[in-house]
Amino acid sequence: MFTPVRSRIRTAALALSAITALALGATATTGAAAAPAAAKQGPTSVAYVEVNNNSMLNVGKYTLANGGGNVFDVAVIFAANINYNTGTKAATLYFNENVQRVLDNAATQIRPLQQKGIKVVLSVLGNHQGAGFANFPSQQAASTFAKQLSDTVAKYGLDGIDFDDEYADYGNNGTGQPNASSFVHLVSALRANMPDKIISLYNIGPAASRLSYGGVDVSSKFDYAWNPYYGTWQVPGIALPKSKLSPAAVEIGGTSQSTAANLARRTVSEGYGVYLTYNLDGADRSADVSAFTRELYGSDAHYTP
């Protein structure tokens, strides 16, 4: 059985000072309108960035040698957390100091990417406290957390939310085990709050297998879903069209260039519309990136420091 290879420095987040949950009704931060990206034919490329170690701006440093289009279309801030407040007995959205720094400096860390035409979404991950997307005890509890998420998107001018149901440690702090309704209520509320924003699914954990409840199936409410196992091919088990799925997943610098190229070739040949990458750092990774851009877009990647 494969296991994810993310370095996952989320455990360190527990030792960092807690960030107060966003107040409801936060004022949106608006940036300049995005400039149209140079035309690019081929799948949507996604880059997760571990902001505990690396800058979001790295995503914007790669363009296609042929045509100058952005290599990456979606940049994922990795990661905020779903924490548990033992006093109120409720889930709360938490940002460690590195995530908070990115958000507070949206003008210099997020807006430059958006102005290039790159969407920026915030990934949310469990934090070993018992709170997760799959164990909200009521529809109201799920809706309350959904509002924290959509308020964050509005306040910092983000383009959406990514769900990653790992490290929740369901049952800790007296929390419940996963139930059938929780994630359906959460995704339904979030989509209602932000009908035009991205909602993506890192296809792992109890939430990913609980997409239908009470006659409601939230599969179609997601914009994307991707394989969570780097260096492998695995079609996400969600009823979305191929154009919204990434069966391929690679760790930049961790997955061999030959494997990255093979997965990209298969993405194109089998008609899938998304290609997922993880752990883009500050080094010149143009050789690793070119290994898949040649197959996806017929072009090498150019790195601009």
Coordinates of C-alpha atoms in Angstrom, one line a residue:
M1 CA 0.0 0.0 0.0
F2 CA 1.3 3.4 -1.0
T3 CA 1.7 6.2 1.5
P4 CA 1.8 9.9 0.8
V5 CA 5.3 11.3 0.8
R6 CA 4.6 14.8 1.9
S7 CA 7.0 16.1 4.5
R8 CA 4.0 17.3 6.5
I9 CA 5.4 19.8 8.9
R10 CA 1.9 20.3 10.3
T11 CA 2.9 18.7 13.6
A12 CA 5.1 21.7 14.3
A13 CA 2.0 23.9 14.0
L14 CA 0.8 22.8 17.3
A15 CA 3.8 24.4 19.0
L16 CA 3.2 27.7 17.2
S17 CA 1.1 30.4 18.8
A18 CA -2.5 30.0 17.9
I19 CA -4.1 32.5 15.5
T20 CA -7.5 33.7 16.4
A21 CA -10.2 32.5 14.1
L22 CA -11.4 35.0 11.6
A23 CA -14.2 37.2 12.7
L24 CA -17.3 36.8 10.6
G25 CA -18.1 39.4 8.1
A26 CA -14.5 40.2 7.4
T27 CA -13.9 42.9 4.7
A28 CA -12.6 41.5 1.4
T29 CA -9.1 42.4 0.2
T30 CA -9.3 43.1 -3.5
G31 CA -6.3 43.0 -5.8
A32 CA -5.7 44.2 -9.3
A33 CA -7.5 42.4 -12.1
A34 CA -5.6 39.4 -13.4
A35 CA -3.9 39.9 -16.7
P36 CA -4.7 37.3 -19.3
A37 CA -2.2 34.5 -19.3
A38 CA -0.5 33.6 -22.6
A39 CA -2.5 31.0 -24.4
K40 CA -1.7 27.4 -23.4
Q41 CA -3.2 24.2 -24.7
G42 CA -3.3 21.2 -22.5
P43 CA -4.1 20.1 -18.9
T44 CA -4.4 22.3 -15.9
S45 CA -1.2 22.1 -13.8
V46 CA -1.4 22.4 -10.1
A47 CA 1.5 23.3 -7.6
Y48 CA 1.3 22.7 -3.9
V49 CA 3.8 24.8 -2.0
E50 CA 4.9 24.0 1.6
V51 CA 4.9 27.6 2.9
N52 CA 6.6 26.6 6.1
N53 CA 9.7 26.3 3.9
N54 CA 9.1 27.9 0.6
S55 CA 7.6 31.0 -1.1
M56 CA 4.4 31.0 -3.1
L57 CA 6.1 33.3 -5.6
N58 CA 8.1 30.3 -6.9
V59 CA 4.9 29.2 -8.7
G60 CA 5.1 32.2 -11.0
K61 CA 8.7 31.7 -12.0
Y62 CA 8.0 29.0 -14.6
T63 CA 6.8 29.7 -18.1
L64 CA 6.7 27.7 -21.3
A65 CA 9.7 28.3 -23.6
N66 CA 7.2 28.1 -26.5
G67 CA 4.7 30.8 -26.2
G68 CA 5.5 32.1 -22.7
G69 CA 2.4 30.8 -20.9
N70 CA 2.4 30.0 -17.3
V71 CA 3.5 26.4 -16.5
F72 CA 1.2 26.3 -13.4
D73 CA -2.4 27.3 -13.4
V74 CA -3.3 26.8 -9.8
A75 CA -1.1 27.4 -6.8
V76 CA -2.0 25.8 -3.4
I77 CA -1.0 27.4 -0.1
F78 CA -0.1 24.3 2.0
A79 CA -1.6 24.4 4.6
A80 CA -4.1 25.9 7.0
N81 CA -5.6 23.5 9.7
I82 CA -8.9 22.5 11.1
N83 CA -8.3 22.7 14.8
Y84 CA -10.6 21.8 17.8
N85 CA -11.5 24.3 20.5
T86 CA -12.0 22.3 23.6
G87 CA -13.8 25.2 25.3
T88 CA -16.5 25.7 22.7
K89 CA -16.3 22.1 21.5
A90 CA -16.2 23.3 17.9
A91 CA -13.9 23.1 14.9
T92 CA -12.0 26.3 14.1
L93 CA -9.8 27.4 11.2
Y94 CA -6.2 27.9 12.2
F95 CA -3.2 29.4 10.5
N96 CA 0.3 28.8 11.7
E97 CA 2.7 31.7 11.6
N98 CA 3.9 30.9 8.1
V99 CA 0.5 30.6 6.6
Q100 CA -0.6 33.7 8.4
R101 CA 2.4 35.6 7.0
V102 CA 1.4 34.6 3.4
L103 CA -2.1 35.8 4.0
D104 CA -1.2 39.0 5.7
N105 CA 1.2 39.8 2.9
A106 CA -1.3 38.9 0.1
A107 CA -0.2 42.0 -1.8
T108 CA 3.3 40.6 -2.3
Q109 CA 2.7 36.9 -2.0
I110 CA -0.6 36.2 -3.6
R111 CA -1.6 39.1 -5.8
P112 CA 1.5 38.8 -8.1
L113 CA 0.5 35.3 -9.0
Q114 CA -3.1 36.2 -9.6
Q115 CA -2.0 39.1 -11.8
K116 CA -0.2 36.5 -14.0
G117 CA -3.5 34.6 -14.3
I118 CA -2.6 31.9 -11.7
K119 CA -5.4 30.9 -9.2
V120 CA -4.4 30.7 -5.6
V121 CA -6.3 28.4 -3.2
L122 CA -5.8 27.6 0.4
S123 CA -5.5 23.9 1.5
V124 CA -7.0 22.9 4.8
L125 CA -5.6 19.9 6.7
G126 CA -6.2 18.1 10.0
N127 CA -4.0 18.9 13.0
H128 CA -4.2 15.8 15.3
Q129 CA -6.9 17.4 17.5
G130 CA -9.9 15.3 16.6
A131 CA -11.6 17.9 14.3
G132 CA -12.0 16.9 10.7
F133 CA -14.3 17.4 7.7
A134 CA -16.0 14.1 8.3
N135 CA -17.2 14.4 11.9
F136 CA -19.2 17.6 12.3
P137 CA -22.0 16.7 14.7
S138 CA -24.7 18.7 12.9
Q139 CA -25.5 20.6 9.8
Q140 CA -25.2 23.9 11.7
A141 CA -21.7 23.0 12.9
A142 CA -20.6 22.2 9.3
S143 CA -22.2 25.4 8.0
T144 CA -20.4 27.5 10.7
F145 CA -17.0 26.1 9.6
A146 CA -17.9 26.6 5.9
K147 CA -18.5 30.3 6.7
Q148 CA -15.0 30.5 8.3
L149 CA -13.6 29.1 5.1
S150 CA -15.5 31.4 2.8
D151 CA -14.8 34.4 5.0
T152 CA -11.1 33.6 4.6
V153 CA -11.4 33.5 0.9
A154 CA -13.2 36.8 0.8
K155 CA -10.9 38.6 3.3
Y156 CA -7.6 37.6 1.6
G157 CA -8.8 37.7 -2.0
L158 CA -8.2 34.0 -2.6
D159 CA -9.6 31.8 -5.4
G160 CA -10.8 28.9 -3.4
I161 CA -10.4 26.1 -0.8
D162 CA -8.7 22.7 -1.1
F163 CA -9.8 19.8 1.3
D164 CA -7.1 17.4 2.6
D165 CA -8.6 15.0 5.1
E166 CA -5.4 13.8 6.8
Y167 CA -4.1 14.0 10.4
A168 CA -7.5 14.7 11.9
D169 CA -7.0 11.9 14.5
Y170 CA -10.8 11.5 14.8
G171 CA -11.8 10.8 18.4
N172 CA -9.2 12.9 20.0
N173 CA -10.5 15.4 22.6
G174 CA -13.7 13.5 22.8
T175 CA -14.7 14.2 19.2
G176 CA -16.8 11.8 17.2
Q177 CA -15.8 9.4 14.5
P178 CA -16.6 10.1 10.8
N179 CA -20.2 10.2 9.9
A180 CA -22.1 10.1 6.7
S181 CA -23.6 13.6 6.6
S182 CA -20.7 15.8 7.8
F183 CA -18.7 16.4 4.6
V184 CA -21.9 16.6 2.4
H185 CA -23.2 19.4 4.7
L186 CA -19.8 21.2 4.7
V187 CA -19.2 21.1 0.9
S188 CA -22.9 22.1 0.2
A189 CA -22.6 25.1 2.5
L190 CA -19.2 26.2 1.1
R191 CA -20.4 26.0 -2.5
A192 CA -23.5 28.0 -1.6
N193 CA -21.3 30.6 0.1
M194 CA -18.8 30.9 -2.9
P195 CA -20.5 29.7 -6.1
D196 CA -17.8 31.0 -8.3
K197 CA -14.7 29.9 -6.4
I198 CA -12.6 26.7 -6.6
I199 CA -13.3 23.8 -4.3
S200 CA -10.8 21.0 -4.8
L201 CA -10.4 17.5 -3.2
Y202 CA -7.1 15.9 -2.2
N203 CA -8.7 12.4 -2.6
I204 CA -7.8 10.8 0.7
G205 CA -9.3 10.2 4.1
P206 CA -12.8 9.5 5.4
A207 CA -14.3 12.6 3.9
A208 CA -13.3 11.6 0.4
S209 CA -15.4 8.4 0.6
R210 CA -18.5 10.2 2.1
L211 CA -19.7 12.4 -0.8
S212 CA -23.4 11.4 -0.7
Y213 CA -26.0 11.7 2.0
G214 CA -29.8 12.0 2.2
G215 CA -30.2 12.0 -1.6
V216 CA -27.5 14.8 -2.0
D217 CA -24.3 13.9 -3.9
V218 CA -21.7 16.7 -3.7
S219 CA -19.3 15.3 -6.3
S220 CA -20.4 17.9 -8.9
K221 CA -19.7 20.7 -6.4
F222 CA -16.0 20.1 -6.8
D223 CA -13.9 21.8 -9.5
Y224 CA -11.0 19.3 -9.2
A225 CA -10.0 16.1 -7.5
W226 CA -6.6 14.5 -7.5
N227 CA -4.6 11.5 -6.6
P228 CA -2.7 11.9 -3.3
Y229 CA 0.0 9.4 -3.8
Y230 CA 3.1 10.9 -5.4
G231 CA 4.9 9.0 -8.2
T232 CA 1.7 7.0 -9.0
W233 CA -1.3 6.9 -11.3
Q234 CA -4.6 6.5 -9.5
V235 CA -7.9 7.9 -10.9
P236 CA -9.8 9.6 -8.0
G237 CA -13.0 7.8 -7.1
I238 CA -15.4 10.7 -7.6
A239 CA -18.0 11.3 -10.3
L240 CA -16.4 14.2 -12.1
P241 CA -15.5 14.4 -15.8
K242 CA -11.9 13.6 -16.9
S243 CA -11.3 17.3 -17.5
K244 CA -11.4 17.8 -13.7
L245 CA -9.4 14.9 -12.5
S246 CA -5.7 14.3 -12.0
P247 CA -4.8 10.6 -11.8
A248 CA -1.1 11.6 -12.0
A249 CA 0.7 13.0 -8.9
V250 CA 4.4 13.9 -8.7
E251 CA 6.7 15.4 -6.1
I252 CA 9.0 17.9 -7.8
G253 CA 12.5 16.8 -7.1
G254 CA 11.2 13.6 -5.4
T255 CA 9.6 11.8 -8.3
S256 CA 12.1 10.8 -11.1
Q257 CA 11.9 12.8 -14.3
S258 CA 11.2 9.7 -16.3
T259 CA 8.2 8.9 -14.1
A260 CA 6.9 12.4 -14.2
A261 CA 7.2 12.3 -18.0
N262 CA 5.4 9.0 -18.2
L263 CA 2.6 10.2 -16.0
A264 CA 2.2 13.3 -18.1
R265 CA 2.2 11.3 -21.3
R266 CA -0.5 9.1 -19.9
T267 CA -2.5 12.1 -18.7
V268 CA -2.7 13.4 -22.3
S269 CA -3.2 10.0 -24.0
E270 CA -6.0 9.1 -21.7
G271 CA -7.7 12.5 -21.9
Y272 CA -7.4 13.7 -18.3
G273 CA -7.5 17.5 -17.7
V274 CA -5.3 18.0 -14.6
Y275 CA -1.7 17.3 -13.6
L276 CA -0.8 17.5 -9.9
T277 CA 2.6 18.5 -8.5
Y278 CA 3.8 18.9 -4.9
N279 CA 6.6 20.6 -3.0
L280 CA 7.8 23.3 -5.5
D281 CA 10.7 24.9 -3.8
G282 CA 13.0 27.8 -4.5
A283 CA 15.7 26.0 -6.5
D284 CA 15.8 26.0 -10.3
R285 CA 13.6 23.0 -11.0
S286 CA 13.3 23.6 -14.7
A287 CA 14.7 20.2 -15.6
D288 CA 12.2 18.4 -13.4
V289 CA 9.4 20.7 -14.6
S290 CA 10.4 20.3 -18.3
A291 CA 10.1 16.6 -18.0
F292 CA 6.3 16.9 -17.7
T293 CA 5.7 20.1 -19.7
R294 CA 7.2 18.6 -22.8
E295 CA 4.5 15.9 -22.6
L296 CA 1.7 18.1 -21.5
Y297 CA 2.3 21.2 -23.6
G298 CA 5.0 20.3 -26.2
S299 CA 7.5 22.8 -24.6
D300 CA 10.4 23.0 -22.2
A301 CA 9.9 25.1 -19.0
H302 CA 11.8 28.3 -18.5
Y303 CA 12.8 29.4 -15.0
T304 CA 13.1 33.1 -14.1
P305 CA 14.8 33.7 -10.7

